[in-house]
PDB file of C-alpha atoms in Angstrom:
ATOM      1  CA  UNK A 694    -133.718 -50.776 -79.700  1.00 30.00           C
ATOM      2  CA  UNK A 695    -133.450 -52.684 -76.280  1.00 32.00           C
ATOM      3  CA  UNK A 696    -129.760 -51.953 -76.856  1.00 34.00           C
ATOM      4  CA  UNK A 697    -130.043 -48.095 -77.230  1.00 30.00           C
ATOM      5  CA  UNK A 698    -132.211 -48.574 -73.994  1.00 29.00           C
ATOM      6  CA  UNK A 699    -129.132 -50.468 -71.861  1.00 30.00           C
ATOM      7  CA  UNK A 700    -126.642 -47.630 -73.396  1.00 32.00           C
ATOM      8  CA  UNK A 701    -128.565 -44.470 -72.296  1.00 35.00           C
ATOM      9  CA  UNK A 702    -127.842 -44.610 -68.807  1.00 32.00           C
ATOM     10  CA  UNK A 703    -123.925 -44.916 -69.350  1.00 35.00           C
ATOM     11  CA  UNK A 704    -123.967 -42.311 -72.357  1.00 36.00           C
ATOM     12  CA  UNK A 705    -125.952 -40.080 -70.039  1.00 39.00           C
ATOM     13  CA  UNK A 706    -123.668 -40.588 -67.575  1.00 33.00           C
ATOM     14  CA  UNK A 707    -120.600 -40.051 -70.022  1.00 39.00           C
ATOM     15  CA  UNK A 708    -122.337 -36.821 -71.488  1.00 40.00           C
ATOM     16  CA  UNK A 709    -122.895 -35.003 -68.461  1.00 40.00           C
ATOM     17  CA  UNK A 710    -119.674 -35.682 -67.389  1.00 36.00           C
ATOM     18  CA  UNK A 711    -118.026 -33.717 -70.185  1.00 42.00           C
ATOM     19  CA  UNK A 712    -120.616 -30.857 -70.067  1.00 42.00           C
ATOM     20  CA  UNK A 713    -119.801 -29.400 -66.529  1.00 41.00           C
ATOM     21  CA  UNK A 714    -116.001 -29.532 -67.434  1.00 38.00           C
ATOM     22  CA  UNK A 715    -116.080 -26.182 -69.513  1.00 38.00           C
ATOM     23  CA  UNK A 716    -115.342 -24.430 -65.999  1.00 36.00           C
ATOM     24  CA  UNK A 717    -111.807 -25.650 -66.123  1.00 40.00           C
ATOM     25  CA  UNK A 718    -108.828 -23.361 -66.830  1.00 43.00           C
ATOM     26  CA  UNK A 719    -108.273 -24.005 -70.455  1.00 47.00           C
ATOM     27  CA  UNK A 720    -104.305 -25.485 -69.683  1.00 55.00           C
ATOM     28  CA  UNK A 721    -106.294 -27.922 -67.823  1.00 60.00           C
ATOM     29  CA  UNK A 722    -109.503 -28.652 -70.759  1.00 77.00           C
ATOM     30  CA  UNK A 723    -106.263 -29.112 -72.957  1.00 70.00           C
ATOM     31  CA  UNK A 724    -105.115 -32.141 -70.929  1.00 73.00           C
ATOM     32  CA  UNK A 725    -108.829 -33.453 -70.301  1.00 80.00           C
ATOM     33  CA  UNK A 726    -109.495 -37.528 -71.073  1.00 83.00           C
ATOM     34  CA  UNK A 727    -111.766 -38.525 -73.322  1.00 86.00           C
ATOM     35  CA  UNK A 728    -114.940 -40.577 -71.587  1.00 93.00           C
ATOM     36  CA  UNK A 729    -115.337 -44.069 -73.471  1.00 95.00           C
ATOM     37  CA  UNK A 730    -119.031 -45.125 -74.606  1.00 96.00           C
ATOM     38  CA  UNK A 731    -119.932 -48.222 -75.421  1.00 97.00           C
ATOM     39  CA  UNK A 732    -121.536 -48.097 -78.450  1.00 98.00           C
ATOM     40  CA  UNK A 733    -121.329 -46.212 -81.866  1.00 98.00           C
ATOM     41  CA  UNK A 734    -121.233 -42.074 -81.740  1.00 98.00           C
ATOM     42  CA  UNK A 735    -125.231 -42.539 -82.689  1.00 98.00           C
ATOM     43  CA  UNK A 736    -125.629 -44.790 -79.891  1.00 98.00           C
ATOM     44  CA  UNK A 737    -124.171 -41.954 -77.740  1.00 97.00           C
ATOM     45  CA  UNK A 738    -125.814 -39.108 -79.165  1.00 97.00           C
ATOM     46  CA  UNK A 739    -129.258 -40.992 -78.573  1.00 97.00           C
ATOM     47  CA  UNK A 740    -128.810 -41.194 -75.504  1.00 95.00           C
ATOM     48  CA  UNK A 741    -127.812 -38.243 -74.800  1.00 94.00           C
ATOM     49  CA  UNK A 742    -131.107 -35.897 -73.877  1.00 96.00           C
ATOM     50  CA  UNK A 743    -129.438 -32.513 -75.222  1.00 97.00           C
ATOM     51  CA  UNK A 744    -128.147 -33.584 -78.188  1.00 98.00           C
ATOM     52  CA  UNK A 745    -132.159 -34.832 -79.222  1.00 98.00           C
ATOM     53  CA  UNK A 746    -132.338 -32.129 -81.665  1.00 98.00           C
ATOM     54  CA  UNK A 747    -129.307 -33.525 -83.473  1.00 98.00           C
ATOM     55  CA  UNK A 748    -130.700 -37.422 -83.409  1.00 98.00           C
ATOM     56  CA  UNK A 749    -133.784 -36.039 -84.993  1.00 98.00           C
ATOM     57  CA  UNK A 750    -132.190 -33.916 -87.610  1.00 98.00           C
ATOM     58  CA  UNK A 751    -129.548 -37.006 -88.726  1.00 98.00           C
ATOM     59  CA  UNK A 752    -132.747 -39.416 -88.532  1.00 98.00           C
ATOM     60  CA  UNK A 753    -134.656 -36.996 -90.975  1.00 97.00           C
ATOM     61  CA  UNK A 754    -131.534 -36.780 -93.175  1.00 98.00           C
ATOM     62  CA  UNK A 755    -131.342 -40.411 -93.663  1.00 98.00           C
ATOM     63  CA  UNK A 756    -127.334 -40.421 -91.767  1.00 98.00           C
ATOM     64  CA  UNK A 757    -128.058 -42.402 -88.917  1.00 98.00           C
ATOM     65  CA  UNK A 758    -126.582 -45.506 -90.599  1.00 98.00           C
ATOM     66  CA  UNK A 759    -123.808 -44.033 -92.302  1.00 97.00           C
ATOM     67  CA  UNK A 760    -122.784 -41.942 -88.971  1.00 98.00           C
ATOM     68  CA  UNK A 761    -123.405 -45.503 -86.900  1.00 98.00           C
ATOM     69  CA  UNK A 762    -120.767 -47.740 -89.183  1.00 97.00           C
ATOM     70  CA  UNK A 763    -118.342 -45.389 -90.360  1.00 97.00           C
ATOM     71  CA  UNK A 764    -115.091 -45.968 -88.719  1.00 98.00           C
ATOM     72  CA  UNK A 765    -112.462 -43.318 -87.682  1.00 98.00           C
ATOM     73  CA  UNK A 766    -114.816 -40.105 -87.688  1.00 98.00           C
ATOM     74  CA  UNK A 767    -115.324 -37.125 -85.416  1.00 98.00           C
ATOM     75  CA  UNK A 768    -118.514 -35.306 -84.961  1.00 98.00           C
ATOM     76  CA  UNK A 769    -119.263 -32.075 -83.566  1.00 98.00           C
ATOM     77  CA  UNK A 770    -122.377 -32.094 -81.573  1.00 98.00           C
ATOM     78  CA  UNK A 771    -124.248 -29.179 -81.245  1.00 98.00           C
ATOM     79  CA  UNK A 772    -126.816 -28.941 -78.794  1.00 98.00           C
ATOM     80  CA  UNK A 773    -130.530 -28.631 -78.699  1.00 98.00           C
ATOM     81  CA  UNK A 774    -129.759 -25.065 -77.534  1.00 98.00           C
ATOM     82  CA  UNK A 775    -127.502 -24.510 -80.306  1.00 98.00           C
ATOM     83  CA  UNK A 776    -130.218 -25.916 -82.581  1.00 97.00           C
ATOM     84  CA  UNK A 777    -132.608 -23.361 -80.651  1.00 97.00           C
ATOM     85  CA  UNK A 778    -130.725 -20.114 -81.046  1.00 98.00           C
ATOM     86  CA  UNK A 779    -131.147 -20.676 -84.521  1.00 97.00           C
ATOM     87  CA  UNK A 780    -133.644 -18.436 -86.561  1.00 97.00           C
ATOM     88  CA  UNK A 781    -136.881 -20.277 -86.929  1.00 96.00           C
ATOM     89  CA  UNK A 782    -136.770 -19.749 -90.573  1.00 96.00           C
ATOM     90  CA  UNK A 783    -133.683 -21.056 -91.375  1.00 95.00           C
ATOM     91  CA  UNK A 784    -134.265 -24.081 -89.577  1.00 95.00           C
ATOM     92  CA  UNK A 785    -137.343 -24.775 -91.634  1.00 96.00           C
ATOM     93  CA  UNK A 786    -135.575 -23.708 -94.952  1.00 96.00           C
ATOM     94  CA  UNK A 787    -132.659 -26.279 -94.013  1.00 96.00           C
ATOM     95  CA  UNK A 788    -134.911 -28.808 -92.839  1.00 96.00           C
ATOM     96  CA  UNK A 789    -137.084 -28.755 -95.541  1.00 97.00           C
ATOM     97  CA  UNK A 790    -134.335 -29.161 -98.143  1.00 97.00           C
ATOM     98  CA  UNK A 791    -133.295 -32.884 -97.508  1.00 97.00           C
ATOM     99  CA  UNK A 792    -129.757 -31.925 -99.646  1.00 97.00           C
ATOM    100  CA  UNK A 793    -129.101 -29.124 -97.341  1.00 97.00           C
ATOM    101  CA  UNK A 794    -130.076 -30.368 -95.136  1.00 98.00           C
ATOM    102  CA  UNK A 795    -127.002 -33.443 -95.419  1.00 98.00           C
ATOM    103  CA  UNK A 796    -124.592 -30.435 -96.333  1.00 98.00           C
ATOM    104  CA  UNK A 797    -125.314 -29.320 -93.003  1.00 98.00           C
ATOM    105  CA  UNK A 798    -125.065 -32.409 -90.493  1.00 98.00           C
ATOM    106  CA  UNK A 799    -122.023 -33.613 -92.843  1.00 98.00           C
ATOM    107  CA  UNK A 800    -120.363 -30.398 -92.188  1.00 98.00           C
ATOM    108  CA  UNK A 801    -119.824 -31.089 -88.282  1.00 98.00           C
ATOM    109  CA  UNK A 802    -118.301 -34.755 -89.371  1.00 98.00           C
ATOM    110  CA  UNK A 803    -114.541 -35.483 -89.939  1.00 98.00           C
ATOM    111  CA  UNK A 804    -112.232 -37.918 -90.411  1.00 97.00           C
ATOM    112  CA  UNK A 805    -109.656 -39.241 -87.536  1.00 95.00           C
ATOM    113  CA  UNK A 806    -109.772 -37.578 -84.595  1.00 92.00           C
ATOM    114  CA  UNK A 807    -108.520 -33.967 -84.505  1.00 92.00           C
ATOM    115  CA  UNK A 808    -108.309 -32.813 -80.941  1.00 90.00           C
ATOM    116  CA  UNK A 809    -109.393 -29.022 -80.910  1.00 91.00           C
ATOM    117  CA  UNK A 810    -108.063 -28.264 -77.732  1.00 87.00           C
ATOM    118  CA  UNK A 811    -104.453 -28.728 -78.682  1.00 81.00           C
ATOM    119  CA  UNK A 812    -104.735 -25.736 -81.247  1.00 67.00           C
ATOM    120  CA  UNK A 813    -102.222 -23.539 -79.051  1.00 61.00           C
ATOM    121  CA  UNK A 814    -101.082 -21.247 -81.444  1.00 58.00           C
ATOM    122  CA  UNK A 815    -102.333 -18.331 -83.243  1.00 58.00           C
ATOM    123  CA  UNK A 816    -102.585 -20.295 -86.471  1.00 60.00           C
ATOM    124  CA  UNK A 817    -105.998 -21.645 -86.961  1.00 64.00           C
ATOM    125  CA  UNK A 818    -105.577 -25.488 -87.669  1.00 88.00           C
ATOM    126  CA  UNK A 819    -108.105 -26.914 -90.165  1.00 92.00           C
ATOM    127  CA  UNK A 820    -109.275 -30.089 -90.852  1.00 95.00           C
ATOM    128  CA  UNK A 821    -111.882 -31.152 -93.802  1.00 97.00           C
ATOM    129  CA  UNK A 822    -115.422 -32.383 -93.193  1.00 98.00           C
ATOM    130  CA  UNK A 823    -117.345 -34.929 -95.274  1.00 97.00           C
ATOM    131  CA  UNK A 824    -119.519 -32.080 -96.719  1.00 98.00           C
ATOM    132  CA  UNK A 825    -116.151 -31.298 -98.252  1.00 97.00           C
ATOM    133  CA  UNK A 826    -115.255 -27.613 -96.559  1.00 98.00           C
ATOM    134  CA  UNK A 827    -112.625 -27.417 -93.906  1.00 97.00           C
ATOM    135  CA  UNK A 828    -113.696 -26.405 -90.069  1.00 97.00           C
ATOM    136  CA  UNK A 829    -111.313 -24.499 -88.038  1.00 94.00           C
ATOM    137  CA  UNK A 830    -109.882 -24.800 -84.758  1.00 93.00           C
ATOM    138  CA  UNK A 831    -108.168 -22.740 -82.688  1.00 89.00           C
ATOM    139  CA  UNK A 832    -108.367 -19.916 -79.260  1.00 86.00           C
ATOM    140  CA  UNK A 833    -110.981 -17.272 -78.475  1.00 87.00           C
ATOM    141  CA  UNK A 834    -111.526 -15.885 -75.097  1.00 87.00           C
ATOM    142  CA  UNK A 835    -109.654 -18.880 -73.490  1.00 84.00           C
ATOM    143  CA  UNK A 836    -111.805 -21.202 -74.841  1.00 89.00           C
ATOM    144  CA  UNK A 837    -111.069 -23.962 -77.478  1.00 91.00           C
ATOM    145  CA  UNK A 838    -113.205 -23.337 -80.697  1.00 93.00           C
ATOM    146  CA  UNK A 839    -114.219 -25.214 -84.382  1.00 96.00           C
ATOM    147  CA  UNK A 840    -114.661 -22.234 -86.534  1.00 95.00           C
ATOM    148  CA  UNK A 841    -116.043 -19.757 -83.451  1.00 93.00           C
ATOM    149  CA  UNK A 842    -118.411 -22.815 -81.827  1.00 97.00           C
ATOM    150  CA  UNK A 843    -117.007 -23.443 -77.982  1.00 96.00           C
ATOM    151  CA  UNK A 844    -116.168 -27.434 -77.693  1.00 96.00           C
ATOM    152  CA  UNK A 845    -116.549 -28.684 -74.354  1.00 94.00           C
ATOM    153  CA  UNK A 846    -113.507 -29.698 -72.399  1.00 90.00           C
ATOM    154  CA  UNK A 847    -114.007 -33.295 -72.506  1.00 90.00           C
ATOM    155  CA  UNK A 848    -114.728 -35.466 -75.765  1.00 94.00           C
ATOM    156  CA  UNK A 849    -116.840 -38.958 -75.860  1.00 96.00           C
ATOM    157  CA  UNK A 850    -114.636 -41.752 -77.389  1.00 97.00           C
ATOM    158  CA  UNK A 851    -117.299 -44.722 -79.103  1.00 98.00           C
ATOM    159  CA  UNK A 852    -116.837 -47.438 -81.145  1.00 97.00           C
ATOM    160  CA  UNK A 853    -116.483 -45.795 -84.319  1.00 98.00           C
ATOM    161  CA  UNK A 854    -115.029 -42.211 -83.432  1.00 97.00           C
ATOM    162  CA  UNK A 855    -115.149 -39.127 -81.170  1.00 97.00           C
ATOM    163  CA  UNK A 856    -118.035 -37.152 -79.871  1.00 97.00           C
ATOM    164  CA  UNK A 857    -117.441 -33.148 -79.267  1.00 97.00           C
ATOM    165  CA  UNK A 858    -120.023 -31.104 -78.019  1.00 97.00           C
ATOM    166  CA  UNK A 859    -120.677 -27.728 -79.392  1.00 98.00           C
ATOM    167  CA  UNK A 860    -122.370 -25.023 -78.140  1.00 98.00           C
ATOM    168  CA  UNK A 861    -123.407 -23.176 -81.635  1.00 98.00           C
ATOM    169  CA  UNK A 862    -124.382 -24.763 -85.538  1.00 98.00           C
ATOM    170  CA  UNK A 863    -121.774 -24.957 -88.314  1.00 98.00           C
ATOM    171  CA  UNK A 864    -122.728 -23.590 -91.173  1.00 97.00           C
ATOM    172  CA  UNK A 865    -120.970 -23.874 -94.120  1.00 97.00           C
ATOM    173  CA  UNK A 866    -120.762 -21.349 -96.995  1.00 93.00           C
ATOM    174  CA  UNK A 867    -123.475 -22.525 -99.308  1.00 79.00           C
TER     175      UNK A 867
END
């Protein structure tokens, strides 16, 4: 714990950094560096404030762990807002169901580390999740996307994998 304490401050730090950076042409998002954490992506999600919603939901899931020593992954991060704009009854539904629940959070996760912002074509790009369904990435209104979610221009680089922050909830087909 006293090491999640020490980490906030430079994962805050790291976080913020990438969430003002959506203002930037998209030529220049593409070309963005990552920010490095020290620590593993649950480290950096902890201690990042808007991305509480997300700790909570992974805690309640029983991922933590898994998300913590699982080399090589990417997540997608949506944030407390994203979590938020969310019906109230399908957050309780999803919640309640401890399976869905896992389909869910396991849904944003993938293996290596796609880059969404270098999907320059018109062909959407795909790239399977550990719930087993492929995400998409690609271009819409300038802005670099996983299925129609805007990713923030710059991605958090940890121990075990990347960090990408999301402004909306995957859902996959169920």
């Amino acid at each position: 714990m006293k090491k999640l304490m020490t980490l906030a401050a430079s994962a805050a730090m790291a976080m913020s950094l990438s969430t003002g950076a959506n203002a930037q042409s998209f030529g220049d998002c593409a070309s963005a560096n990552k920010v490095t954490f020290d620590g593993t992506i649950v480290d950096a999600a902890i201690a990042t404030p808007d991305l509480s919603t997300l700790v909570d939901l992974v805690v309640a899931a029983g991922l933590a762990d898994t998300l913590a020593t699982t080399p090589d992954i990417t997540v997608f991060a949506p944030t407390n807002d994203a979590f938020g704009a969310l019906p109230a009854p399908l957050v309780d539904a999803v919640v309640a169901d401890t399976d869905l629940l896992t389909a869910v959070l396991t849904y944003h996760v993938t293996t290596g580390a796609p880059d969404p912002r270098r999907a320059f074509d018109n062909i959407a790009k795909r790239k399977a999740t550990l719930q087993g369904q492929s995400v998409y990435f690609g271009r819409a209104d300038g802005k670099a996307r996983v299925n129609m979610a805007e990713v923030d221009c710059t991605a958090v680089k940890t121990d075990n994998g990347t960090v990408w922050i999301i402004d909306s909830v995957l859902l996959p087909a169920l």
